[in-house]
Amino acid sequence: MPYDFHTPITRKGTGCIKFDRRPELDPFWVADMDFASCPEILEALHSRVDHGVFGYAQAHAGLNEAIAVYLQERHGYSLSSEQLVHLGGLVPALSIAARAFCKPGEAVMTCTPVYPPFINVHRDAKAELITVDHVRCDDRWTFDWNGLEAAVTEKTRVFLLCNPQNPLGRVFDADEVERIARFCSDHDLVLVSDEIHCDLILDEASTPHHSALRLPDELRQRCITLMSPSKTWNIAGLGYALAVIEDDSLRRRFCAARGHTLTEINALSYYAAEAAYRDGEPWRKELIDYLRDNRDALLTFFRERLPQLKPVVSEATYLAWIDARDLGVDNPASFLKQEAGLFVSDGAFFGWPGWFRFNFACPRARMLEGLEKIARACAKPAAAATD
């Protein structure tokens, strides 16, 4: 059946941070979508609400079964129930990993630009942060392998991998994922693989996702794989994620680090996650088609109308990463707030000033309106902007 991704849905005034944090601005920043979630998820939530009792919850058999089937069908992975850890969100999982495997003064390592929590969770463990920039090679962004070897230290304990990469939109191939895993093995690092965007691959035939769950057995033993239905099915506000941790010792240390700092998982989120993994595939496929067309329209717009801005060609996610260093302003995100009335994500928060991130997961007409605002702002005399 065809799903409707074209019709705008009013979100302002609903308590969502995307529209209500800066209501005077047109928002294309935080990574959620302006589409209603798939009907099967809404039906599951209505059914659970109709039950009327919302006491403390735990994962039910239907969710565990749906996850196991999903992992087998999408990633070729056979899940054992004891390897699965349910979580109230993926960002807390990054913090848990830092606290579980780093003592104060030790180090967390990652590559930039990257989703801002990656370069902040080390503080929760009183650890240090080591970053290495991604580099462009053969017209694709990849790892600076020599830079990683030069930067890693004896104090480094954890490597945070973002795959698919946010904000670059890269889908790292099997060789890259295995090379990172072997780098971690060589330096005795725990590999934490954030794969929250793994179901948002825009062309799975040419750039299939290679999960850390597909690594050779000996490399998986030092790996924590994080996933969530939140981005793909637009249920981030319900707060659910999962970790797959094969090694018993690693899993015990990870779970122990949760302590009493996390709330109980939302009673509704379990049922939304089950419906997403069990019944959400038809909706997901149509979503991908729509997002790919949005991405292509965005790339065409920048090529024809805004050649001074250079977007990376996203292989995954619904987030365009745009090089605005030729724009001639001090802070592109602030410039667009002042001159275009737009709220976009500042590249400095990802570790790369001079860039910005633009969320194109919205009705196409709305996306094009936002791009027109950027074009009008860039047609004005360049002037440094401050927020």
mmCIF file of N, CA and C in Angstrom, residues 48-132:
data_model
loop_
_atom_site.group_PDB
_atom_site.id
_atom_site.type_symbol
_atom_site.label_atom_id
_atom_site.label_comp_id
_atom_site.label_asym_id
_atom_site.label_seq_id
_atom_site.Cartn_x
_atom_site.Cartn_y
_atom_site.Cartn_z
ATOM 1 N N ARG A 48 -2.053 -1.194 23.213
ATOM 2 C CA ARG A 48 -1.449 -1.208 24.556
ATOM 3 C C ARG A 48 -2.087 -0.148 25.446
ATOM 4 N N VAL A 49 -2.387 1.022 24.903
ATOM 5 C CA VAL A 49 -3.042 2.085 25.677
ATOM 6 C C VAL A 49 -4.425 1.639 26.125
ATOM 7 N N ASP A 50 -5.137 0.960 25.264
ATOM 8 C CA ASP A 50 -6.485 0.498 25.604
ATOM 9 C C ASP A 50 -6.476 -0.474 26.777
ATOM 10 N N HIS A 51 -5.357 -1.129 27.010
ATOM 11 C CA HIS A 51 -5.263 -2.008 28.174
ATOM 12 C C HIS A 51 -5.454 -1.227 29.463
ATOM 13 N N GLY A 52 -4.915 -0.002 29.490
ATOM 14 C CA GLY A 52 -5.206 0.917 30.576
ATOM 15 C C GLY A 52 -4.303 0.871 31.784
ATOM 16 N N VAL A 53 -3.394 -0.095 31.887
ATOM 17 C CA VAL A 53 -2.503 -0.198 33.048
ATOM 18 C C VAL A 53 -1.067 -0.028 32.569
ATOM 19 N N PHE A 54 -0.343 0.872 33.210
ATOM 20 C CA PHE A 54 1.016 1.201 32.776
ATOM 21 C C PHE A 54 1.989 1.083 33.944
ATOM 22 N N GLY A 55 2.038 -0.093 34.522
ATOM 23 C CA GLY A 55 2.978 -0.337 35.614
ATOM 24 C C GLY A 55 4.378 -0.575 35.086
ATOM 25 N N TYR A 56 5.280 -0.937 36.000
ATOM 26 C CA TYR A 56 6.650 -1.236 35.589
ATOM 27 C C TYR A 56 6.635 -2.336 34.537
ATOM 28 N N ALA A 57 7.481 -2.171 33.530
ATOM 29 C CA ALA A 57 7.428 -3.064 32.367
ATOM 30 C C ALA A 57 8.751 -3.795 32.178
ATOM 31 N N GLN A 58 8.670 -4.906 31.485
ATOM 32 C CA GLN A 58 9.860 -5.595 31.026
ATOM 33 C C GLN A 58 9.617 -6.049 29.591
ATOM 34 N N ALA A 59 10.698 -6.415 28.925
ATOM 35 C CA ALA A 59 10.558 -6.878 27.547
ATOM 36 C C ALA A 59 9.746 -8.162 27.532
ATOM 37 N N HIS A 60 8.766 -8.220 26.664
ATOM 38 C CA HIS A 60 7.910 -9.389 26.559
ATOM 39 C C HIS A 60 8.422 -10.308 25.448
ATOM 40 N N ALA A 61 7.884 -11.528 25.425
ATOM 41 C CA ALA A 61 8.378 -12.534 24.485
ATOM 42 C C ALA A 61 8.247 -12.087 23.040
ATOM 43 N N GLY A 62 7.160 -11.384 22.726
ATOM 44 C CA GLY A 62 6.954 -10.953 21.345
ATOM 45 C C GLY A 62 8.053 -10.029 20.855
ATOM 46 N N LEU A 63 8.537 -9.129 21.716
ATOM 47 C CA LEU A 63 9.621 -8.232 21.329
ATOM 48 C C LEU A 63 10.904 -9.013 21.091
ATOM 49 N N ASN A 64 11.258 -9.886 22.032
ATOM 50 C CA ASN A 64 12.485 -10.655 21.884
ATOM 51 C C ASN A 64 12.466 -11.496 20.612
ATOM 52 N N GLU A 65 11.314 -12.069 20.308
ATOM 53 C CA GLU A 65 11.191 -12.871 19.091
ATOM 54 C C GLU A 65 11.322 -11.994 17.844
ATOM 55 N N ALA A 66 10.692 -10.815 17.874
ATOM 56 C CA ALA A 66 10.763 -9.913 16.718
ATOM 57 C C ALA A 66 12.195 -9.460 16.462
ATOM 58 N N ILE A 67 12.939 -9.165 17.532
ATOM 59 C CA ILE A 67 14.338 -8.752 17.382
ATOM 60 C C ILE A 67 15.172 -9.889 16.809
ATOM 61 N N ALA A 68 14.955 -11.090 17.311
ATOM 62 C CA ALA A 68 15.724 -12.235 16.826
ATOM 63 C C ALA A 68 15.481 -12.473 15.345
ATOM 64 N N VAL A 69 14.225 -12.388 14.916
ATOM 65 C CA VAL A 69 13.907 -12.578 13.495
ATOM 66 C C VAL A 69 14.510 -11.458 12.662
ATOM 67 N N TYR A 70 14.395 -10.231 13.140
ATOM 68 C CA TYR A 70 14.968 -9.082 12.430
ATOM 69 C C TYR A 70 16.478 -9.254 12.247
ATOM 70 N N LEU A 71 17.191 -9.608 13.311
ATOM 71 C CA LEU A 71 18.640 -9.749 13.216
ATOM 72 C C LEU A 71 19.032 -10.871 12.261
ATOM 73 N N GLN A 72 18.256 -11.932 12.239
ATOM 74 C CA GLN A 72 18.550 -13.031 11.322
ATOM 75 C C GLN A 72 18.297 -12.613 9.883
ATOM 76 N N GLU A 73 17.155 -11.980 9.632
ATOM 77 C CA GLU A 73 16.784 -11.657 8.255
ATOM 78 C C GLU A 73 17.579 -10.486 7.693
ATOM 79 N N ARG A 74 17.851 -9.472 8.512
ATOM 80 C CA ARG A 74 18.527 -8.273 8.014
ATOM 81 C C ARG A 74 20.045 -8.372 8.110
ATOM 82 N N HIS A 75 20.551 -9.097 9.108
ATOM 83 C CA HIS A 75 21.998 -9.089 9.351
ATOM 84 C C HIS A 75 22.615 -10.480 9.356
ATOM 85 N N GLY A 76 21.808 -11.517 9.125
ATOM 86 C CA GLY A 76 22.342 -12.870 9.103
ATOM 87 C C GLY A 76 22.915 -13.318 10.426
ATOM 88 N N TYR A 77 22.348 -12.797 11.505
ATOM 89 C CA TYR A 77 22.907 -13.059 12.835
ATOM 90 C C TYR A 77 21.925 -13.867 13.673
ATOM 91 N N SER A 78 22.404 -14.938 14.271
ATOM 92 C CA SER A 78 21.578 -15.776 15.148
ATOM 93 C C SER A 78 21.773 -15.323 16.592
ATOM 94 N N LEU A 79 20.733 -14.766 17.172
ATOM 95 C CA LEU A 79 20.806 -14.178 18.505
ATOM 96 C C LEU A 79 20.500 -15.219 19.571
ATOM 97 N N SER A 80 21.342 -15.241 20.603
ATOM 98 C CA SER A 80 21.016 -15.972 21.824
ATOM 99 C C SER A 80 20.437 -14.984 22.816
ATOM 100 N N SER A 81 19.389 -15.387 23.529
ATOM 101 C CA SER A 81 18.646 -14.442 24.364
ATOM 102 C C SER A 81 19.522 -13.765 25.397
ATOM 103 N N GLU A 82 20.518 -14.466 25.924
ATOM 104 C CA GLU A 82 21.344 -13.861 26.984
ATOM 105 C C GLU A 82 22.258 -12.769 26.442
ATOM 106 N N GLN A 83 22.441 -12.703 25.125
ATOM 107 C CA GLN A 83 23.309 -11.684 24.533
ATOM 108 C C GLN A 83 22.616 -10.343 24.373
ATOM 109 N N LEU A 84 21.296 -10.312 24.535
ATOM 110 C CA LEU A 84 20.493 -9.115 24.274
ATOM 111 C C LEU A 84 20.318 -8.294 25.541
ATOM 112 N N VAL A 85 20.622 -6.996 25.433
ATOM 113 C CA VAL A 85 20.439 -6.059 26.543
ATOM 114 C C VAL A 85 19.494 -4.959 26.067
ATOM 115 N N HIS A 86 18.366 -4.802 26.752
ATOM 116 C CA HIS A 86 17.410 -3.754 26.418
ATOM 117 C C HIS A 86 17.815 -2.456 27.117
ATOM 118 N N LEU A 87 17.661 -1.341 26.405
ATOM 119 C CA LEU A 87 18.115 -0.047 26.909
ATOM 120 C C LEU A 87 17.065 1.022 26.651
ATOM 121 N N GLY A 88 17.091 2.070 27.467
ATOM 122 C CA GLY A 88 16.155 3.168 27.306
ATOM 123 C C GLY A 88 16.617 4.236 26.338
ATOM 124 N N GLY A 89 17.640 3.955 25.565
ATOM 125 C CA GLY A 89 18.139 4.910 24.589
ATOM 126 C C GLY A 89 19.559 4.567 24.206
ATOM 127 N N LEU A 90 19.985 5.067 23.039
ATOM 128 C CA LEU A 90 21.318 4.723 22.575
ATOM 129 C C LEU A 90 22.397 5.633 23.156
ATOM 130 N N VAL A 91 22.110 6.911 23.336
ATOM 131 C CA VAL A 91 23.112 7.804 23.924
ATOM 132 C C VAL A 91 23.502 7.357 25.329
ATOM 133 N N PRO A 92 22.551 6.976 26.200
ATOM 134 C CA PRO A 92 22.982 6.439 27.499
ATOM 135 C C PRO A 92 23.892 5.228 27.366
ATOM 136 N N ALA A 93 23.696 4.427 26.315
ATOM 137 C CA ALA A 93 24.558 3.257 26.117
ATOM 138 C C ALA A 93 25.998 3.674 25.847
ATOM 139 N N LEU A 94 26.204 4.769 25.114
ATOM 140 C CA LEU A 94 27.561 5.262 24.890
ATOM 141 C C LEU A 94 28.209 5.669 26.205
ATOM 142 N N SER A 95 27.436 6.337 27.038
ATOM 143 C CA SER A 95 27.945 6.750 28.346
ATOM 144 C C SER A 95 28.245 5.542 29.223
ATOM 145 N N ILE A 96 27.356 4.551 29.207
ATOM 146 C CA ILE A 96 27.578 3.335 29.989
ATOM 147 C C ILE A 96 28.878 2.665 29.562
ATOM 148 N N ALA A 97 29.104 2.582 28.261
ATOM 149 C CA ALA A 97 30.323 1.947 27.764
ATOM 150 C C ALA A 97 31.573 2.682 28.238
ATOM 151 N N ALA A 98 31.523 4.006 28.183
ATOM 152 C CA ALA A 98 32.674 4.775 28.648
ATOM 153 C C ALA A 98 32.937 4.516 30.128
ATOM 154 N N ARG A 99 31.872 4.494 30.920
ATOM 155 C CA ARG A 99 32.039 4.283 32.364
ATOM 156 C C ARG A 99 32.404 2.847 32.697
ATOM 157 N N ALA A 100 31.951 1.907 31.874
ATOM 158 C CA ALA A 100 32.220 0.496 32.151
ATOM 159 C C ALA A 100 33.668 0.117 31.895
ATOM 160 N N PHE A 101 34.272 0.728 30.885
ATOM 161 C CA PHE A 101 35.573 0.236 30.445
ATOM 162 C C PHE A 101 36.709 1.241 30.581
ATOM 163 N N CYS A 102 36.402 2.441 31.056
ATOM 164 C CA CYS A 102 37.433 3.462 31.248
ATOM 165 C C CYS A 102 37.499 3.862 32.718
ATOM 166 N N LYS A 103 38.689 3.860 33.267
ATOM 167 C CA LYS A 103 38.916 4.457 34.569
ATOM 168 C C LYS A 103 39.239 5.934 34.369
ATOM 169 N N PRO A 104 39.074 6.759 35.419
ATOM 170 C CA PRO A 104 39.465 8.159 35.281
ATOM 171 C C PRO A 104 40.908 8.281 34.779
ATOM 172 N N GLY A 105 41.087 9.133 33.782
ATOM 173 C CA GLY A 105 42.415 9.336 33.221
ATOM 174 C C GLY A 105 42.721 8.473 32.022
ATOM 175 N N GLU A 106 41.925 7.430 31.797
ATOM 176 C CA GLU A 106 42.086 6.640 30.580
ATOM 177 C C GLU A 106 41.363 7.346 29.428
ATOM 178 N N ALA A 107 41.251 6.688 28.270
ATOM 179 C CA ALA A 107 40.801 7.451 27.098
ATOM 180 C C ALA A 107 39.778 6.696 26.254
ATOM 181 N N VAL A 108 38.861 7.502 25.684
ATOM 182 C CA VAL A 108 37.905 7.073 24.677
ATOM 183 C C VAL A 108 38.366 7.643 23.342
ATOM 184 N N MET A 109 38.241 6.846 22.292
ATOM 185 C CA MET A 109 38.700 7.264 20.963
ATOM 186 C C MET A 109 37.537 7.221 19.980
ATOM 187 N N THR A 110 37.495 8.190 19.065
ATOM 188 C CA THR A 110 36.489 8.178 17.998
ATOM 189 C C THR A 110 37.005 9.000 16.836
ATOM 190 N N CYS A 111 36.228 9.027 15.747
ATOM 191 C CA CYS A 111 36.601 9.780 14.557
ATOM 192 C C CYS A 111 35.573 10.872 14.291
ATOM 193 N N THR A 112 36.050 12.021 13.883
ATOM 194 C CA THR A 112 35.206 13.178 13.637
ATOM 195 C C THR A 112 35.182 13.513 12.146
ATOM 196 N N PRO A 113 34.108 14.192 11.679
ATOM 197 C CA PRO A 113 32.984 14.722 12.450
ATOM 198 C C PRO A 113 32.093 13.579 12.901
ATOM 199 N N VAL A 114 31.389 13.798 14.017
ATOM 200 C CA VAL A 114 30.557 12.719 14.532
ATOM 201 C C VAL A 114 29.470 13.304 15.420
ATOM 202 N N TYR A 115 28.412 12.532 15.557
ATOM 203 C CA TYR A 115 27.279 12.884 16.410
ATOM 204 C C TYR A 115 27.786 13.370 17.771
ATOM 205 N N PRO A 116 27.377 14.571 18.227
ATOM 206 C CA PRO A 116 28.008 15.215 19.382
ATOM 207 C C PRO A 116 28.183 14.372 20.641
ATOM 208 N N PRO A 117 27.244 13.495 21.043
ATOM 209 C CA PRO A 117 27.521 12.711 22.259
ATOM 210 C C PRO A 117 28.804 11.889 22.193
ATOM 211 N N PHE A 118 29.223 11.501 20.984
ATOM 212 C CA PHE A 118 30.465 10.729 20.867
ATOM 213 C C PHE A 118 31.664 11.490 21.413
ATOM 214 N N ILE A 119 31.641 12.795 21.313
ATOM 215 C CA ILE A 119 32.779 13.586 21.771
ATOM 216 C C ILE A 119 32.493 14.256 23.114
ATOM 217 N N ASN A 120 31.506 13.714 23.820
ATOM 218 C CA ASN A 120 31.191 14.252 25.145
ATOM 219 C C ASN A 120 31.056 13.191 26.233
ATOM 220 N N VAL A 121 30.733 11.938 25.878
ATOM 221 C CA VAL A 121 30.457 10.933 26.919
ATOM 222 C C VAL A 121 31.690 10.561 27.726
ATOM 223 N N HIS A 122 32.887 10.840 27.215
ATOM 224 C CA HIS A 122 34.080 10.534 28.001
ATOM 225 C C HIS A 122 34.080 11.267 29.341
ATOM 226 N N ARG A 123 33.406 12.432 29.367
ATOM 227 C CA ARG A 123 33.352 13.197 30.618
ATOM 228 C C ARG A 123 32.618 12.431 31.721
ATOM 229 N N ASP A 124 31.643 11.607 31.335
ATOM 230 C CA ASP A 124 30.907 10.832 32.325
ATOM 231 C C ASP A 124 31.814 9.836 33.035
ATOM 232 N N ALA A 125 32.868 9.415 32.360
ATOM 233 C CA ALA A 125 33.815 8.471 32.948
ATOM 234 C C ALA A 125 35.058 9.163 33.486
ATOM 235 N N LYS A 126 35.070 10.504 33.434
ATOM 236 C CA LYS A 126 36.267 11.271 33.809
ATOM 237 C C LYS A 126 37.481 10.796 33.011
ATOM 238 N N ALA A 127 37.210 10.469 31.772
ATOM 239 C CA ALA A 127 38.246 9.973 30.876
ATOM 240 C C ALA A 127 38.666 11.070 29.912
ATOM 241 N N GLU A 128 39.722 10.805 29.178
ATOM 242 C CA GLU A 128 40.185 11.715 28.145
ATOM 243 C C GLU A 128 39.553 11.324 26.812
ATOM 244 N N LEU A 129 39.630 12.247 25.844
ATOM 245 C CA LEU A 129 39.072 12.009 24.515
ATOM 246 C C LEU A 129 40.177 12.123 23.480
ATOM 247 N N ILE A 130 40.230 11.142 22.567
ATOM 248 C CA ILE A 130 41.144 11.172 21.430
ATOM 249 C C ILE A 130 40.299 11.153 20.165
ATOM 250 N N THR A 131 40.484 12.135 19.303
ATOM 251 C CA THR A 131 39.744 12.181 18.043
ATOM 252 C C THR A 131 40.704 12.189 16.864
ATOM 253 N N VAL A 132 40.291 11.539 15.800
ATOM 254 C CA VAL A 132 41.032 11.533 14.539
ATOM 255 C C VAL A 132 40.032 11.856 13.434
#
